[in-house]
Amino acid sequence: MDLLERFEQDRWDAVVSPHEQRRALESLEGGRVVYFPQLDFPFQAAERALLSRQWDMRADKNISYAPDIGLLRGVRADLPDRALLVGLMQRFADTTKQFLRQLLPTYGPQLSRARTSFRPVEIAGRPSSYRKDDTRLHVDAFPSRPTGSARILRVFSNVNPHRQGRAWRLGEPFPEYARRFAPRIRPPFPGSATLLRLFRITKGYRTLYDHYMLRLHDLGKADVVYQRQAPQMAFDFPAGSTWIVFTDQVVHAAHRGQHLLEQTFHLPVAVLAKPERSPLCVLERLTGTTLTANALGGEKGTASCSAAG
Ligand code: SIN
Ligand code: FE
């Protein structure tokens, strides 16, 4: 099972040896899932109520939380368990941040924390548009949250109380996925990134890189033949396990499971041990174009991945 790299740690505060740190870094940047079968995220007794209640989720599939400003989204303002939920999500955000500092010390404080999510709704049978349908293979890219050029690293913990696994599928390596779909991508119309930002459709500036990633996400999900025939490996992440993934690089789908905690981090490409393996650099080589100014920390407009690769 080449797509998963197993680690035996079972504590969030364990000291990680330099050998294990290198193994984690190499695996993640190489497009594998770093998998901790015994790393369970503990709930306090009162918090268990959050796993048995019915959630009124409106249109959202997740409850999301901004840990650095303490803002909860996706639930009613008068939710009785609000304080419990905030406490749980803040603890997950803080624990995973500390854990990644130990596991990936070379990323250091450049690994910045973004949203936390709690996913209490069963995936199977959940209605969804094809773009939001995570049961289809895809790489992550979000229409309203461009990263500019930053990587998306996510920590997932299956916290299901009934021992139900989270059923994922893992697809082909990113360069193959990109070679398949990138030739179908047209450039955005001139000025669109500025307009998207002006009308607050995007929360930042959508770079060419963001445009390409979003199209890769959409084209993959829309292609039903690809979904059926693409190389893929099914894997059930058991309840009580944790896994870490560059979800902008690893082709993935989740088709069954309930009760997940997830923490997103962003990372500048320049901080990677091997930037040339990043989606940005793969796409720049493929298109022969600089997709974002300053992506590798050089002078504006002169940075390019070919220099790194
Ligand atoms: C996804 O990132 O596509 C969904 C992961 C999950 O909810 O298990
Ligand atoms: Fe995803």
PDB file of C-alpha atoms and ligand atoms in Angstrom:
ATOM      1  CA  MET A   1       0.000   0.000   0.000  1.00  0.00           C
ATOM      2  CA  ASP A   2       2.312   2.604  -1.373  1.00  0.00           C
ATOM      3  CA  LEU A   3      -0.152   5.485  -1.049  1.00  0.00           C
ATOM      4  CA  LEU A   4      -0.209   5.289   2.746  1.00  0.00           C
ATOM      5  CA  GLU A   5       2.743   5.724   5.081  1.00  0.00           C
ATOM      6  CA  ARG A   6       2.010   4.294   8.534  1.00  0.00           C
ATOM      7  CA  PHE A   7       3.234   5.735  11.806  1.00  0.00           C
ATOM      8  CA  GLU A   8       2.812   4.052  15.157  1.00  0.00           C
ATOM      9  CA  GLN A   9       2.548   7.169  17.367  1.00  0.00           C
ATOM     10  CA  ASP A  10      -0.470   7.035  19.641  1.00  0.00           C
ATOM     11  CA  ARG A  11      -0.026  10.321  21.507  1.00  0.00           C
ATOM     12  CA  TRP A  12      -0.469  13.864  20.266  1.00  0.00           C
ATOM     13  CA  ASP A  13       2.348  15.097  22.484  1.00  0.00           C
ATOM     14  CA  ALA A  14       4.860  12.343  21.676  1.00  0.00           C
ATOM     15  CA  VAL A  15       8.398  13.376  20.812  1.00  0.00           C
ATOM     16  CA  VAL A  16       9.056  12.560  17.158  1.00  0.00           C
ATOM     17  CA  SER A  17      12.522  11.303  16.182  1.00  0.00           C
ATOM     18  CA  PRO A  18      14.434  13.008  13.348  1.00  0.00           C
ATOM     19  CA  HIS A  19      14.087   9.815  11.317  1.00  0.00           C
ATOM     20  CA  GLU A  20      10.288   9.883  11.678  1.00  0.00           C
ATOM     21  CA  GLN A  21      10.238  13.603  10.864  1.00  0.00           C
ATOM     22  CA  ARG A  22      12.111  12.956   7.604  1.00  0.00           C
ATOM     23  CA  ARG A  23       9.858  10.032   6.749  1.00  0.00           C
ATOM     24  CA  ALA A  24       6.734  12.166   7.286  1.00  0.00           C
ATOM     25  CA  LEU A  25       8.096  15.069   5.210  1.00  0.00           C
ATOM     26  CA  GLU A  26       9.226  12.851   2.343  1.00  0.00           C
ATOM     27  CA  SER A  27       5.896  10.987   2.303  1.00  0.00           C
ATOM     28  CA  LEU A  28       3.699  14.073   2.370  1.00  0.00           C
ATOM     29  CA  GLU A  29       5.626  15.960  -0.295  1.00  0.00           C
ATOM     30  CA  GLY A  30       5.760  12.773  -2.371  1.00  0.00           C
ATOM     31  CA  GLY A  31       1.956  12.705  -2.478  1.00  0.00           C
ATOM     32  CA  ARG A  32       1.326   9.979   0.094  1.00  0.00           C
ATOM     33  CA  VAL A  33      -1.031   9.961   3.052  1.00  0.00           C
ATOM     34  CA  VAL A  34       0.694  10.049   6.440  1.00  0.00           C
ATOM     35  CA  TYR A  35      -1.426   7.669   8.467  1.00  0.00           C
ATOM     36  CA  PHE A  36      -1.616   7.201  12.247  1.00  0.00           C
ATOM     37  CA  PRO A  37      -3.900   4.213  12.858  1.00  0.00           C
ATOM     38  CA  GLN A  38      -3.644   4.581  16.639  1.00  0.00           C
ATOM     39  CA  LEU A  39      -3.813   8.330  17.036  1.00  0.00           C
ATOM     40  CA  ASP A  40      -7.255   8.936  18.481  1.00  0.00           C
ATOM     41  CA  PHE A  41      -8.567  12.419  19.266  1.00  0.00           C
ATOM     42  CA  PRO A  42     -10.037  12.186  22.781  1.00  0.00           C
ATOM     43  CA  PHE A  43     -13.410  13.673  23.635  1.00  0.00           C
ATOM     44  CA  GLN A  44     -14.293  14.919  27.095  1.00  0.00           C
ATOM     45  CA  ALA A  45     -17.342  13.240  28.653  1.00  0.00           C
ATOM     46  CA  ALA A  46     -19.686  16.196  28.049  1.00  0.00           C
ATOM     47  CA  GLU A  47     -18.538  16.557  24.431  1.00  0.00           C
ATOM     48  CA  ARG A  48     -19.845  13.084  23.576  1.00  0.00           C
ATOM     49  CA  ALA A  49     -23.313  14.650  23.332  1.00  0.00           C
ATOM     50  CA  LEU A  50     -22.087  16.322  20.128  1.00  0.00           C
ATOM     51  CA  LEU A  51     -21.779  12.902  18.514  1.00  0.00           C
ATOM     52  CA  SER A  52     -25.330  11.785  19.219  1.00  0.00           C
ATOM     53  CA  ARG A  53     -27.401  14.874  18.469  1.00  0.00           C
ATOM     54  CA  GLN A  54     -29.161  15.668  15.192  1.00  0.00           C
ATOM     55  CA  TRP A  55     -27.625  18.614  13.366  1.00  0.00           C
ATOM     56  CA  ASP A  56     -29.705  21.151  11.514  1.00  0.00           C
ATOM     57  CA  MET A  57     -27.146  21.783   8.826  1.00  0.00           C
ATOM     58  CA  ARG A  58     -29.031  23.917   6.287  1.00  0.00           C
ATOM     59  CA  ALA A  59     -27.034  23.997   3.046  1.00  0.00           C
ATOM     60  CA  ASP A  60     -23.645  23.346   4.612  1.00  0.00           C
ATOM     61  CA  LYS A  61     -22.127  19.920   4.914  1.00  0.00           C
ATOM     62  CA  ASN A  62     -19.686  20.989   7.606  1.00  0.00           C
ATOM     63  CA  ILE A  63     -19.545  23.117  10.699  1.00  0.00           C
ATOM     64  CA  SER A  64     -16.593  25.388  10.275  1.00  0.00           C
ATOM     65  CA  TYR A  65     -14.607  27.338  12.811  1.00  0.00           C
ATOM     66  CA  ALA A  66     -11.936  30.023  12.532  1.00  0.00           C
ATOM     67  CA  PRO A  67      -9.671  29.118  15.488  1.00  0.00           C
ATOM     68  CA  ASP A  68      -7.626  32.299  15.508  1.00  0.00           C
ATOM     69  CA  ILE A  69     -10.678  34.543  15.922  1.00  0.00           C
ATOM     70  CA  GLY A  70     -13.019  32.040  17.613  1.00  0.00           C
ATOM     71  CA  LEU A  71     -15.754  32.294  14.978  1.00  0.00           C
ATOM     72  CA  LEU A  72     -18.163  29.399  14.383  1.00  0.00           C
ATOM     73  CA  ARG A  73     -20.107  29.025  11.112  1.00  0.00           C
ATOM     74  CA  GLY A  74     -22.742  26.613   9.813  1.00  0.00           C
ATOM     75  CA  VAL A  75     -24.889  26.289  12.952  1.00  0.00           C
ATOM     76  CA  ARG A  76     -27.769  28.298  14.415  1.00  0.00           C
ATOM     77  CA  ALA A  77     -26.717  31.201  16.624  1.00  0.00           C
ATOM     78  CA  ASP A  78     -28.788  29.871  19.563  1.00  0.00           C
ATOM     79  CA  LEU A  79     -27.367  26.341  19.429  1.00  0.00           C
ATOM     80  CA  PRO A  80     -27.426  24.994  23.020  1.00  0.00           C
ATOM     81  CA  ASP A  81     -24.126  23.085  22.638  1.00  0.00           C
ATOM     82  CA  ARG A  82     -22.303  26.045  21.153  1.00  0.00           C
ATOM     83  CA  ALA A  83     -19.725  26.425  23.924  1.00  0.00           C
ATOM     84  CA  LEU A  84     -18.973  22.692  23.888  1.00  0.00           C
ATOM     85  CA  LEU A  85     -18.518  22.736  20.151  1.00  0.00           C
ATOM     86  CA  VAL A  86     -16.232  25.759  20.231  1.00  0.00           C
ATOM     87  CA  GLY A  87     -14.166  24.156  22.994  1.00  0.00           C
ATOM     88  CA  LEU A  88     -13.799  20.921  21.043  1.00  0.00           C
ATOM     89  CA  MET A  89     -12.849  22.609  17.794  1.00  0.00           C
ATOM     90  CA  GLN A  90     -10.403  24.977  19.447  1.00  0.00           C
ATOM     91  CA  ARG A  91      -8.723  22.030  21.167  1.00  0.00           C
ATOM     92  CA  PHE A  92      -8.464  20.144  17.866  1.00  0.00           C
ATOM     93  CA  ALA A  93      -6.999  23.262  16.195  1.00  0.00           C
ATOM     94  CA  ASP A  94      -4.437  23.733  18.986  1.00  0.00           C
ATOM     95  CA  THR A  95      -3.546  20.045  19.307  1.00  0.00           C
ATOM     96  CA  THR A  96      -2.986  19.548  15.579  1.00  0.00           C
ATOM     97  CA  LYS A  97      -0.923  22.730  15.356  1.00  0.00           C
ATOM     98  CA  GLN A  98       1.372  21.563  18.164  1.00  0.00           C
ATOM     99  CA  PHE A  99       1.535  18.104  16.635  1.00  0.00           C
ATOM    100  CA  LEU A 100       2.622  19.394  13.222  1.00  0.00           C
ATOM    101  CA  ARG A 101       5.281  21.558  14.851  1.00  0.00           C
ATOM    102  CA  GLN A 102       6.765  18.334  16.233  1.00  0.00           C
ATOM    103  CA  LEU A 103       6.268  16.247  13.139  1.00  0.00           C
ATOM    104  CA  LEU A 104       7.293  18.790  10.492  1.00  0.00           C
ATOM    105  CA  PRO A 105       9.742  21.156  12.226  1.00  0.00           C
ATOM    106  CA  THR A 106      11.242  22.457   8.972  1.00  0.00           C
ATOM    107  CA  TYR A 107       7.884  24.044   8.085  1.00  0.00           C
ATOM    108  CA  GLY A 108       7.887  25.849  11.447  1.00  0.00           C
ATOM    109  CA  PRO A 109       5.639  28.876  11.868  1.00  0.00           C
ATOM    110  CA  GLN A 110       5.291  29.190   8.096  1.00  0.00           C
ATOM    111  CA  LEU A 111       2.664  26.489   8.393  1.00  0.00           C
ATOM    112  CA  SER A 112      -0.296  28.733   9.064  1.00  0.00           C
ATOM    113  CA  ARG A 113      -3.535  27.562  10.541  1.00  0.00           C
ATOM    114  CA  ALA A 114      -6.740  28.101   8.571  1.00  0.00           C
ATOM    115  CA  ARG A 115     -10.188  26.639   9.272  1.00  0.00           C
ATOM    116  CA  THR A 116     -11.237  23.798  11.510  1.00  0.00           C
ATOM    117  CA  SER A 117     -14.218  21.671  10.532  1.00  0.00           C
ATOM    118  CA  PHE A 118     -16.516  19.205  12.251  1.00  0.00           C
ATOM    119  CA  ARG A 119     -18.395  16.928   9.842  1.00  0.00           C
ATOM    120  CA  PRO A 120     -21.264  15.238  11.693  1.00  0.00           C
ATOM    121  CA  VAL A 121     -23.363  14.351   8.630  1.00  0.00           C
ATOM    122  CA  GLU A 122     -23.165  10.900   6.981  1.00  0.00           C
ATOM    123  CA  ILE A 123     -21.566  11.302   3.533  1.00  0.00           C
ATOM    124  CA  ALA A 124     -23.434   8.436   1.840  1.00  0.00           C
ATOM    125  CA  GLY A 125     -26.747   9.620   0.435  1.00  0.00           C
ATOM    126  CA  ARG A 126     -26.093  13.279   1.212  1.00  0.00           C
ATOM    127  CA  PRO A 127     -27.549  15.434  -1.589  1.00  0.00           C
ATOM    128  CA  SER A 128     -24.996  17.618  -3.343  1.00  0.00           C
ATOM    129  CA  SER A 129     -24.161  19.380  -6.607  1.00  0.00           C
ATOM    130  CA  TYR A 130     -21.357  17.662  -8.517  1.00  0.00           C
ATOM    131  CA  ARG A 131     -18.896  20.426  -7.567  1.00  0.00           C
ATOM    132  CA  LYS A 132     -19.512  19.904  -3.847  1.00  0.00           C
ATOM    133  CA  ASP A 133     -19.694  16.135  -4.166  1.00  0.00           C
ATOM    134  CA  ASP A 134     -16.662  14.746  -2.335  1.00  0.00           C
ATOM    135  CA  THR A 135     -17.585  11.179  -3.298  1.00  0.00           C
ATOM    136  CA  ARG A 136     -16.001  11.996  -6.679  1.00  0.00           C
ATOM    137  CA  LEU A 137     -12.213  11.885  -7.074  1.00  0.00           C
ATOM    138  CA  HIS A 138     -10.672  15.367  -6.990  1.00  0.00           C
ATOM    139  CA  VAL A 139      -7.872  17.559  -5.708  1.00  0.00           C
ATOM    140  CA  ASP A 140      -8.935  20.309  -3.293  1.00  0.00           C
ATOM    141  CA  ALA A 141      -9.470  23.856  -4.530  1.00  0.00           C
ATOM    142  CA  PHE A 142     -12.148  26.228  -3.273  1.00  0.00           C
ATOM    143  CA  PRO A 143     -13.964  28.829  -5.373  1.00  0.00           C
ATOM    144  CA  SER A 144     -14.297  31.445  -2.630  1.00  0.00           C
ATOM    145  CA  ARG A 145     -10.976  30.758  -0.877  1.00  0.00           C
ATOM    146  CA  PRO A 146      -8.062  31.087  -3.306  1.00  0.00           C
ATOM    147  CA  THR A 147      -4.694  30.258  -1.758  1.00  0.00           C
ATOM    148  CA  GLY A 148      -2.681  32.422  -4.173  1.00  0.00           C
ATOM    149  CA  SER A 149       0.036  29.836  -4.428  1.00  0.00           C
ATOM    150  CA  ALA A 150       0.031  28.285  -0.951  1.00  0.00           C
ATOM    151  CA  ARG A 151      -0.301  24.561  -0.325  1.00  0.00           C
ATOM    152  CA  ILE A 152      -3.287  22.974   1.461  1.00  0.00           C
ATOM    153  CA  LEU A 153      -2.284  20.532   4.205  1.00  0.00           C
ATOM    154  CA  ARG A 154      -5.075  18.872   6.211  1.00  0.00           C
ATOM    155  CA  VAL A 155      -5.241  16.775   9.353  1.00  0.00           C
ATOM    156  CA  PHE A 156      -8.240  14.431   9.623  1.00  0.00           C
ATOM    157  CA  SER A 157      -9.406  12.481  12.694  1.00  0.00           C
ATOM    158  CA  ASN A 158     -12.209   9.965  12.457  1.00  0.00           C
ATOM    159  CA  VAL A 159     -14.086  10.470  15.729  1.00  0.00           C
ATOM    160  CA  ASN A 160     -17.049   8.219  14.937  1.00  0.00           C
ATOM    161  CA  PRO A 161     -18.434   6.770  18.198  1.00  0.00           C
ATOM    162  CA  HIS A 162     -19.831   3.586  16.579  1.00  0.00           C
ATOM    163  CA  ARG A 163     -16.545   2.295  15.159  1.00  0.00           C
ATOM    164  CA  GLN A 164     -17.557   3.263  11.646  1.00  0.00           C
ATOM    165  CA  GLY A 165     -14.640   3.770   9.258  1.00  0.00           C
ATOM    166  CA  ARG A 166     -14.337   6.685   6.862  1.00  0.00           C
ATOM    167  CA  ALA A 167     -14.250   5.221   3.365  1.00  0.00           C
ATOM    168  CA  TRP A 168     -11.893   7.048   1.022  1.00  0.00           C
ATOM    169  CA  ARG A 169     -10.504   6.341  -2.394  1.00  0.00           C
ATOM    170  CA  LEU A 170      -7.047   7.514  -3.419  1.00  0.00           C
ATOM    171  CA  GLY A 171      -6.315   8.158  -7.078  1.00  0.00           C
ATOM    172  CA  GLU A 172      -3.424   8.539  -9.486  1.00  0.00           C
ATOM    173  CA  PRO A 173      -0.355  10.742  -8.814  1.00  0.00           C
ATOM    174  CA  PHE A 174      -0.902  14.491  -9.297  1.00  0.00           C
ATOM    175  CA  PRO A 175       1.309  14.847 -12.412  1.00  0.00           C
ATOM    176  CA  GLU A 176      -0.834  12.271 -14.201  1.00  0.00           C
ATOM    177  CA  TYR A 177      -4.097  13.851 -13.092  1.00  0.00           C
ATOM    178  CA  ALA A 178      -2.791  17.254 -14.202  1.00  0.00           C
ATOM    179  CA  ARG A 179      -1.570  15.975 -17.602  1.00  0.00           C
ATOM    180  CA  ARG A 180      -4.988  14.474 -18.208  1.00  0.00           C
ATOM    181  CA  PHE A 181      -7.066  17.574 -17.449  1.00  0.00           C
ATOM    182  CA  ALA A 182      -4.812  20.640 -17.855  1.00  0.00           C
ATOM    183  CA  PRO A 183      -4.956  20.647 -21.692  1.00  0.00           C
ATOM    184  CA  ARG A 184      -8.730  21.276 -21.411  1.00  0.00           C
ATOM    185  CA  ILE A 185      -8.267  24.398 -19.288  1.00  0.00           C
ATOM    186  CA  ARG A 186      -8.703  27.801 -20.913  1.00  0.00           C
ATOM    187  CA  PRO A 187      -7.198  30.911 -19.312  1.00  0.00           C
ATOM    188  CA  PRO A 188      -9.625  33.112 -17.349  1.00  0.00           C
ATOM    189  CA  PHE A 189     -10.962  36.156 -19.184  1.00  0.00           C
ATOM    190  CA  PRO A 190      -8.799  39.240 -18.612  1.00  0.00           C
ATOM    191  CA  GLY A 191      -9.631  41.148 -15.440  1.00  0.00           C
ATOM    192  CA  SER A 192     -11.804  38.386 -13.960  1.00  0.00           C
ATOM    193  CA  ALA A 193      -9.660  37.947 -10.844  1.00  0.00           C
ATOM    194  CA  THR A 194     -10.062  41.642  -9.993  1.00  0.00           C
ATOM    195  CA  LEU A 195     -13.824  41.496 -10.576  1.00  0.00           C
ATOM    196  CA  LEU A 196     -14.223  38.356  -8.442  1.00  0.00           C
ATOM    197  CA  ARG A 197     -12.450  40.094  -5.622  1.00  0.00           C
ATOM    198  CA  LEU A 198     -14.293  43.373  -6.100  1.00  0.00           C
ATOM    199  CA  PHE A 199     -17.668  41.643  -5.857  1.00  0.00           C
ATOM    200  CA  ARG A 200     -16.418  39.624  -2.886  1.00  0.00           C
ATOM    201  CA  ILE A 201     -16.954  36.295  -4.633  1.00  0.00           C
ATOM    202  CA  THR A 202     -13.404  35.409  -3.673  1.00  0.00           C
ATOM    203  CA  LYS A 203     -11.843  36.332  -0.323  1.00  0.00           C
ATOM    204  CA  GLY A 204      -8.501  37.145  -1.946  1.00  0.00           C
ATOM    205  CA  TYR A 205      -7.062  37.439  -5.403  1.00  0.00           C
ATOM    206  CA  ARG A 206      -7.608  34.387  -7.610  1.00  0.00           C
ATOM    207  CA  THR A 207      -4.240  33.805  -9.266  1.00  0.00           C
ATOM    208  CA  LEU A 208      -3.722  31.798 -12.441  1.00  0.00           C
ATOM    209  CA  TYR A 209      -2.627  28.968 -10.171  1.00  0.00           C
ATOM    210  CA  ASP A 210      -5.962  29.129  -8.306  1.00  0.00           C
ATOM    211  CA  HIS A 211      -7.767  29.179 -11.639  1.00  0.00           C
ATOM    212  CA  TYR A 212      -5.959  26.043 -12.810  1.00  0.00           C
ATOM    213  CA  MET A 213      -6.512  24.209  -9.530  1.00  0.00           C
ATOM    214  CA  LEU A 214     -10.211  25.037  -9.482  1.00  0.00           C
ATOM    215  CA  ARG A 215     -10.614  23.832 -13.047  1.00  0.00           C
ATOM    216  CA  LEU A 216      -8.703  20.630 -12.233  1.00  0.00           C
ATOM    217  CA  HIS A 217     -11.072  20.082  -9.296  1.00  0.00           C
ATOM    218  CA  ASP A 218     -14.195  20.704 -11.397  1.00  0.00           C
ATOM    219  CA  LEU A 219     -13.106  18.799 -14.527  1.00  0.00           C
ATOM    220  CA  GLY A 220     -12.174  15.745 -12.472  1.00  0.00           C
ATOM    221  CA  LYS A 221     -15.493  15.698 -10.634  1.00  0.00           C
ATOM    222  CA  ALA A 222     -17.510  16.323 -13.810  1.00  0.00           C
ATOM    223  CA  ASP A 223     -15.947  13.461 -15.793  1.00  0.00           C
ATOM    224  CA  VAL A 224     -18.124  10.432 -15.048  1.00  0.00           C
ATOM    225  CA  VAL A 225     -16.055   8.104 -17.225  1.00  0.00           C
ATOM    226  CA  TYR A 226     -12.921   9.181 -15.368  1.00  0.00           C
ATOM    227  CA  GLN A 227     -14.660   8.624 -12.051  1.00  0.00           C
ATOM    228  CA  ARG A 228     -15.498   5.063 -13.055  1.00  0.00           C
ATOM    229  CA  GLN A 229     -12.291   4.085 -14.817  1.00  0.00           C
ATOM    230  CA  ALA A 230      -9.520   6.077 -13.131  1.00  0.00           C
ATOM    231  CA  PRO A 231      -6.913   4.174 -11.141  1.00  0.00           C
ATOM    232  CA  GLN A 232      -8.042   4.193  -7.517  1.00  0.00           C
ATOM    233  CA  MET A 233      -7.503   2.414  -4.262  1.00  0.00           C
ATOM    234  CA  ALA A 234     -10.216   2.160  -1.606  1.00  0.00           C
ATOM    235  CA  PHE A 235      -9.224   2.552   2.017  1.00  0.00           C
ATOM    236  CA  ASP A 236     -11.281   2.761   5.206  1.00  0.00           C
ATOM    237  CA  PHE A 237      -9.745   4.998   7.859  1.00  0.00           C
ATOM    238  CA  PRO A 238     -10.950   3.369  11.076  1.00  0.00           C
ATOM    239  CA  ALA A 239     -12.621   5.216  13.927  1.00  0.00           C
ATOM    240  CA  GLY A 240      -9.899   6.424  16.276  1.00  0.00           C
ATOM    241  CA  SER A 241      -7.352   7.044  13.502  1.00  0.00           C
ATOM    242  CA  THR A 242      -5.760  10.229  12.137  1.00  0.00           C
ATOM    243  CA  TRP A 243      -4.269  11.003   8.729  1.00  0.00           C
ATOM    244  CA  ILE A 244      -2.481  13.959   7.167  1.00  0.00           C
ATOM    245  CA  VAL A 245      -2.636  14.846   3.482  1.00  0.00           C
ATOM    246  CA  PHE A 246      -1.681  17.570   1.027  1.00  0.00           C
ATOM    247  CA  THR A 247      -5.206  17.520  -0.407  1.00  0.00           C
ATOM    248  CA  ASP A 248      -4.255  19.858  -3.271  1.00  0.00           C
ATOM    249  CA  GLN A 249      -1.913  17.103  -4.494  1.00  0.00           C
ATOM    250  CA  VAL A 250      -3.418  13.775  -3.476  1.00  0.00           C
ATOM    251  CA  VAL A 251      -6.357  12.772  -5.673  1.00  0.00           C
ATOM    252  CA  HIS A 252      -9.030  11.653  -3.215  1.00  0.00           C
ATOM    253  CA  ALA A 253     -12.715  10.985  -2.617  1.00  0.00           C
ATOM    254  CA  ALA A 254     -14.700  10.221   0.538  1.00  0.00           C
ATOM    255  CA  HIS A 255     -17.835   8.182   0.026  1.00  0.00           C
ATOM    256  CA  ARG A 256     -18.938   6.899   3.417  1.00  0.00           C
ATOM    257  CA  GLY A 257     -18.515   7.928   7.023  1.00  0.00           C
ATOM    258  CA  GLN A 258     -19.836  10.194   9.744  1.00  0.00           C
ATOM    259  CA  HIS A 259     -18.180  12.321  12.453  1.00  0.00           C
ATOM    260  CA  LEU A 260     -14.862  13.742  11.373  1.00  0.00           C
ATOM    261  CA  LEU A 261     -12.674  16.527  12.696  1.00  0.00           C
ATOM    262  CA  GLU A 262     -10.454  18.291  10.185  1.00  0.00           C
ATOM    263  CA  GLN A 263      -7.894  21.078  10.467  1.00  0.00           C
ATOM    264  CA  THR A 264      -6.565  22.934   7.416  1.00  0.00           C
ATOM    265  CA  PHE A 265      -3.118  24.532   7.225  1.00  0.00           C
ATOM    266  CA  HIS A 266      -1.572  26.642   4.478  1.00  0.00           C
ATOM    267  CA  LEU A 267       2.091  26.574   3.556  1.00  0.00           C
ATOM    268  CA  PRO A 268       4.141  28.676   1.134  1.00  0.00           C
ATOM    269  CA  VAL A 269       5.643  26.596  -1.685  1.00  0.00           C
ATOM    270  CA  ALA A 270       9.101  28.000  -0.945  1.00  0.00           C
ATOM    271  CA  VAL A 271       9.139  26.254   2.455  1.00  0.00           C
ATOM    272  CA  LEU A 272       8.780  22.761   0.984  1.00  0.00           C
ATOM    273  CA  ALA A 273      11.862  20.553   1.012  1.00  0.00           C
ATOM    274  CA  LYS A 274      11.218  19.838  -2.679  1.00  0.00           C
ATOM    275  CA  PRO A 275       9.097  22.624  -4.219  1.00  0.00           C
ATOM    276  CA  GLU A 276       9.455  21.018  -7.646  1.00  0.00           C
ATOM    277  CA  ARG A 277       6.973  18.322  -6.640  1.00  0.00           C
ATOM    278  CA  SER A 278       4.242  20.823  -5.693  1.00  0.00           C
ATOM    279  CA  PRO A 279       1.142  21.215  -7.872  1.00  0.00           C
ATOM    280  CA  LEU A 280       2.297  24.768  -8.656  1.00  0.00           C
ATOM    281  CA  CYS A 281       5.575  23.588 -10.120  1.00  0.00           C
ATOM    282  CA  VAL A 282       4.003  20.628 -11.918  1.00  0.00           C
ATOM    283  CA  LEU A 283       1.486  22.970 -13.542  1.00  0.00           C
ATOM    284  CA  GLU A 284       4.106  25.595 -14.415  1.00  0.00           C
ATOM    285  CA  ARG A 285       6.198  22.955 -16.171  1.00  0.00           C
ATOM    286  CA  LEU A 286       3.145  21.606 -17.954  1.00  0.00           C
ATOM    287  CA  THR A 287       1.890  24.990 -19.159  1.00  0.00           C
ATOM    288  CA  GLY A 288       5.264  26.678 -19.613  1.00  0.00           C
ATOM    289  CA  THR A 289       3.797  29.677 -17.789  1.00  0.00           C
ATOM    290  CA  THR A 290       4.488  31.404 -14.491  1.00  0.00           C
ATOM    291  CA  LEU A 291       1.177  30.933 -12.725  1.00  0.00           C
ATOM    292  CA  THR A 292       1.807  33.221  -9.808  1.00  0.00           C
ATOM    293  CA  ALA A 293       4.180  36.060  -9.246  1.00  0.00           C
ATOM    294  CA  ASN A 294       6.504  35.727  -6.299  1.00  0.00           C
ATOM    295  CA  ALA A 295       5.570  32.109  -5.645  1.00  0.00           C
ATOM    296  CA  LEU A 296       9.033  31.048  -4.583  1.00  0.00           C
ATOM    297  CA  GLY A 297       9.909  34.176  -2.688  1.00  0.00           C
ATOM    298  CA  GLY A 298      11.876  35.823  -5.486  1.00  0.00           C
ATOM    299  CA  GLU A 299      11.275  39.212  -7.025  1.00  0.00           C
ATOM    300  CA  LYS A 300       7.752  39.897  -8.174  1.00  0.00           C
ATOM    301  CA  GLY A 301       7.225  38.421 -11.610  1.00  0.00           C
ATOM    302  CA  THR A 302      10.552  36.630 -11.787  1.00  0.00           C
ATOM    303  CA  ALA A 303       9.839  33.637  -9.551  1.00  0.00           C
ATOM    304  CA  SER A 304       9.287  30.398 -11.346  1.00  0.00           C
ATOM    305  CA  CYS A 305       9.379  26.776 -10.454  1.00  0.00           C
ATOM    306  CA  SER A 306      11.713  25.852 -13.279  1.00  0.00           C
ATOM    307  CA  ALA A 307      14.447  27.533 -11.244  1.00  0.00           C
ATOM    308  CA  ALA A 308      13.724  25.129  -8.380  1.00  0.00           C
ATOM    309  CA  GLY A 309      13.227  21.955 -10.389  1.00  0.00           C
TER     310      GLY A 309
HETATM  311  C1  SIN B   1     -12.664  15.721   1.009  1.00  0.00           C
HETATM  312  O1  SIN B   1     -11.742  16.463   1.353  1.00  0.00           O
HETATM  313  O2  SIN B   1     -12.889  15.551  -0.179  1.00  0.00           O
HETATM  314  C2  SIN B   1     -13.591  15.069   2.026  1.00  0.00           C
HETATM  315  C3  SIN B   1     -12.848  14.383   3.095  1.00  0.00           C
HETATM  316  C4  SIN B   1     -13.777  13.803   4.142  1.00  0.00           C
HETATM  317  O3  SIN B   1     -14.760  14.475   4.510  1.00  0.00           O
HETATM  318  O4  SIN B   1     -13.496  12.700   4.617  1.00  0.00           O
HETATM  319 FE    FE B   2     -11.401  17.052  -0.875  1.00  0.00          FE
END
